[in-house]
PDB file of C-alpha atoms in Angstrom:
ATOM      1  CA  ASP Z   1       0.000   0.000   0.000  1.00  0.00           C
ATOM      2  CA  TYR Z   2       1.175   3.514  -0.704  1.00  0.00           C
ATOM      3  CA  THR Z   3      -0.097   7.007  -1.260  1.00  0.00           C
ATOM      4  CA  THR Z   4       0.565   9.307  -4.172  1.00  0.00           C
ATOM      5  CA  ARG Z   5       0.374  12.331  -1.876  1.00  0.00           C
ATOM      6  CA  VAL Z   6       3.780  13.876  -1.208  1.00  0.00           C
ATOM      7  CA  TYR Z   7       4.324  15.670   2.090  1.00  0.00           C
ATOM      8  CA  THR Z   8       7.016  18.224   2.805  1.00  0.00           C
ATOM      9  CA  MET Z   9       8.345  18.587   6.321  1.00  0.00           C
ATOM     10  CA  THR Z  10      11.290  20.096   8.108  1.00  0.00           C
ATOM     11  CA  ALA Z  11      12.769  17.466  10.382  1.00  0.00           C
ATOM     12  CA  THR Z  12      15.887  16.261  12.122  1.00  0.00           C
ATOM     13  CA  VAL Z  13      17.415  13.012  10.874  1.00  0.00           C
ATOM     14  CA  GLU Z  14      17.835  10.443  13.674  1.00  0.00           C
ATOM     15  CA  VAL Z  15      20.024   7.404  12.975  1.00  0.00           C
ATOM     16  CA  THR Z  16      20.196   4.467  15.398  1.00  0.00           C
ATOM     17  CA  GLY Z  17      21.598   0.995  14.969  1.00  0.00           C
ATOM     18  CA  ASN Z  18      24.443  -1.388  15.426  1.00  0.00           C
ATOM     19  CA  ALA Z  19      26.337  -3.943  13.326  1.00  0.00           C
ATOM     20  CA  TYR Z  20      23.084  -5.752  12.472  1.00  0.00           C
ATOM     21  CA  TYR Z  21      20.606  -3.007  11.620  1.00  0.00           C
ATOM     22  CA  THR Z  22      20.151   0.691  10.983  1.00  0.00           C
ATOM     23  CA  ASN Z  23      16.954   2.614  11.737  1.00  0.00           C
ATOM     24  CA  ILE Z  24      16.388   6.098  10.422  1.00  0.00           C
ATOM     25  CA  ALA Z  25      13.622   8.391  11.614  1.00  0.00           C
ATOM     26  CA  LEU Z  26      12.613  11.955  10.912  1.00  0.00           C
ATOM     27  CA  THR Z  27      11.423  14.034  13.847  1.00  0.00           C
ATOM     28  CA  ASP Z  28      10.116  17.560  14.154  1.00  0.00           C
ATOM     29  CA  GLY Z  29      10.135  17.546  17.948  1.00  0.00           C
ATOM     30  CA  SER Z  30       6.577  16.319  18.410  1.00  0.00           C
ATOM     31  CA  THR Z  31       6.252  13.716  15.652  1.00  0.00           C
ATOM     32  CA  SER Z  32       8.667  10.968  14.669  1.00  0.00           C
ATOM     33  CA  ILE Z  33       8.334   9.092  11.386  1.00  0.00           C
ATOM     34  CA  ARG Z  34      10.344   5.919  10.932  1.00  0.00           C
ATOM     35  CA  LEU Z  35      11.566   5.342   7.397  1.00  0.00           C
ATOM     36  CA  TYR Z  36      10.920   2.140   5.517  1.00  0.00           C
ATOM     37  CA  CYS Z  37      14.241   0.509   4.629  1.00  0.00           C
ATOM     38  CA  SER Z  38      14.520  -2.636   2.541  1.00  0.00           C
ATOM     39  CA  SER Z  39      18.220  -2.712   3.416  1.00  0.00           C
ATOM     40  CA  ALA Z  40      20.608  -0.644   5.514  1.00  0.00           C
ATOM     41  CA  ALA Z  41      22.192   0.711   2.321  1.00  0.00           C
ATOM     42  CA  GLN Z  42      18.919   2.209   1.078  1.00  0.00           C
ATOM     43  CA  TYR Z  43      19.324   5.409   3.086  1.00  0.00           C
ATOM     44  CA  ALA Z  44      23.116   5.416   3.417  1.00  0.00           C
ATOM     45  CA  TRP Z  45      23.125   8.731   1.539  1.00  0.00           C
ATOM     46  CA  LEU Z  46      20.861  10.247   4.221  1.00  0.00           C
ATOM     47  CA  GLN Z  47      23.096   9.217   7.132  1.00  0.00           C
ATOM     48  CA  GLU Z  48      25.503  12.109   6.481  1.00  0.00           C
ATOM     49  CA  PHE Z  49      22.686  14.410   7.640  1.00  0.00           C
ATOM     50  CA  ALA Z  50      22.247  12.654  11.023  1.00  0.00           C
ATOM     51  CA  GLY Z  51      21.460  15.179  13.723  1.00  0.00           C
ATOM     52  CA  GLN Z  52      20.795  17.930  11.179  1.00  0.00           C
ATOM     53  CA  GLU Z  53      17.530  19.627  10.370  1.00  0.00           C
ATOM     54  CA  ILE Z  54      16.590  19.287   6.697  1.00  0.00           C
ATOM     55  CA  THR Z  55      13.512  19.615   4.516  1.00  0.00           C
ATOM     56  CA  VAL Z  56      12.238  16.306   3.146  1.00  0.00           C
ATOM     57  CA  GLU Z  57       9.710  15.289   0.525  1.00  0.00           C
ATOM     58  CA  ILE Z  58       8.145  12.119   1.892  1.00  0.00           C
ATOM     59  CA  VAL Z  59       5.323   9.688   1.128  1.00  0.00           C
ATOM     60  CA  ALA Z  60       3.671   7.040   3.283  1.00  0.00           C
ATOM     61  CA  CYS Z  61       4.080   3.391   2.319  1.00  0.00           C
ATOM     62  CA  ASN Z  62       2.993   0.082   3.816  1.00  0.00           C
ATOM     63  CA  TRP Z  63       5.335  -2.391   2.165  1.00  0.00           C
ATOM     64  CA  ASN Z  64       4.333  -6.022   2.795  1.00  0.00           C
ATOM     65  CA  SER Z  65       1.535  -4.868   5.135  1.00  0.00           C
ATOM     66  CA  LYS Z  66       3.979  -4.223   7.998  1.00  0.00           C
ATOM     67  CA  GLY Z  67       2.515  -0.828   8.937  1.00  0.00           C
ATOM     68  CA  TYR Z  68       2.919   2.592   7.432  1.00  0.00           C
ATOM     69  CA  LYS Z  69       6.356   4.174   7.405  1.00  0.00           C
ATOM     70  CA  GLY Z  70       7.875   7.049   5.500  1.00  0.00           C
ATOM     71  CA  ALA Z  71       9.684   6.830   2.185  1.00  0.00           C
ATOM     72  CA  VAL Z  72      11.887   9.800   1.329  1.00  0.00           C
ATOM     73  CA  LEU Z  73      11.678  10.915  -2.282  1.00  0.00           C
ATOM     74  CA  ALA Z  74      14.104  13.821  -1.928  1.00  0.00           C
ATOM     75  CA  ILE Z  75      15.654  16.270   0.497  1.00  0.00           C
ATOM     76  CA  VAL Z  76      16.059  19.995   0.001  1.00  0.00           C
ATOM     77  CA  LEU Z  77      19.132  21.624   1.525  1.00  0.00           C
ATOM     78  CA  PRO Z  78      19.064  25.158   2.984  1.00  0.00           C
ATOM     79  CA  ASP Z  79      20.685  26.542  -0.191  1.00  0.00           C
ATOM     80  CA  GLY Z  80      17.829  25.069  -2.294  1.00  0.00           C
ATOM     81  CA  THR Z  81      19.791  22.100  -3.653  1.00  0.00           C
ATOM     82  CA  LYS Z  82      17.510  19.085  -4.089  1.00  0.00           C
ATOM     83  CA  ILE Z  83      18.980  15.610  -3.573  1.00  0.00           C
ATOM     84  CA  ILE Z  84      16.780  12.923  -5.100  1.00  0.00           C
ATOM     85  CA  ASN Z  85      16.611   9.435  -3.633  1.00  0.00           C
ATOM     86  CA  THR Z  86      17.932   7.522  -6.659  1.00  0.00           C
ATOM     87  CA  LEU Z  87      16.460   4.267  -5.357  1.00  0.00           C
ATOM     88  CA  ASN Z  88      13.061   5.723  -6.303  1.00  0.00           C
ATOM     89  CA  PHE Z  89      14.047   7.938  -9.254  1.00  0.00           C
ATOM     90  CA  ASN Z  90      16.961   8.597 -11.555  1.00  0.00           C
ATOM     91  CA  ASP Z  91      18.025  12.208 -11.947  1.00  0.00           C
TER      92      ASP Z  91
END
């Protein structure tokens, strides 16, 4: 299940994990959205922004009926540069 509605939010990237897993969440202080990851490498590009506040373009997805999580389509840096998640799209 997924939605075609894209949401934009300003959030801090939170990365937690160990040698066996990596979890990434986006939080705005009151809401935390865990990202769907099919593998730890999927959001490796986003890990460099851990602890930083960024603007994200995100959709909700429910892959394999395991509950809704976020899927980042792109991030927008403070200078306006857009970084597209190439797992979803090619630039």
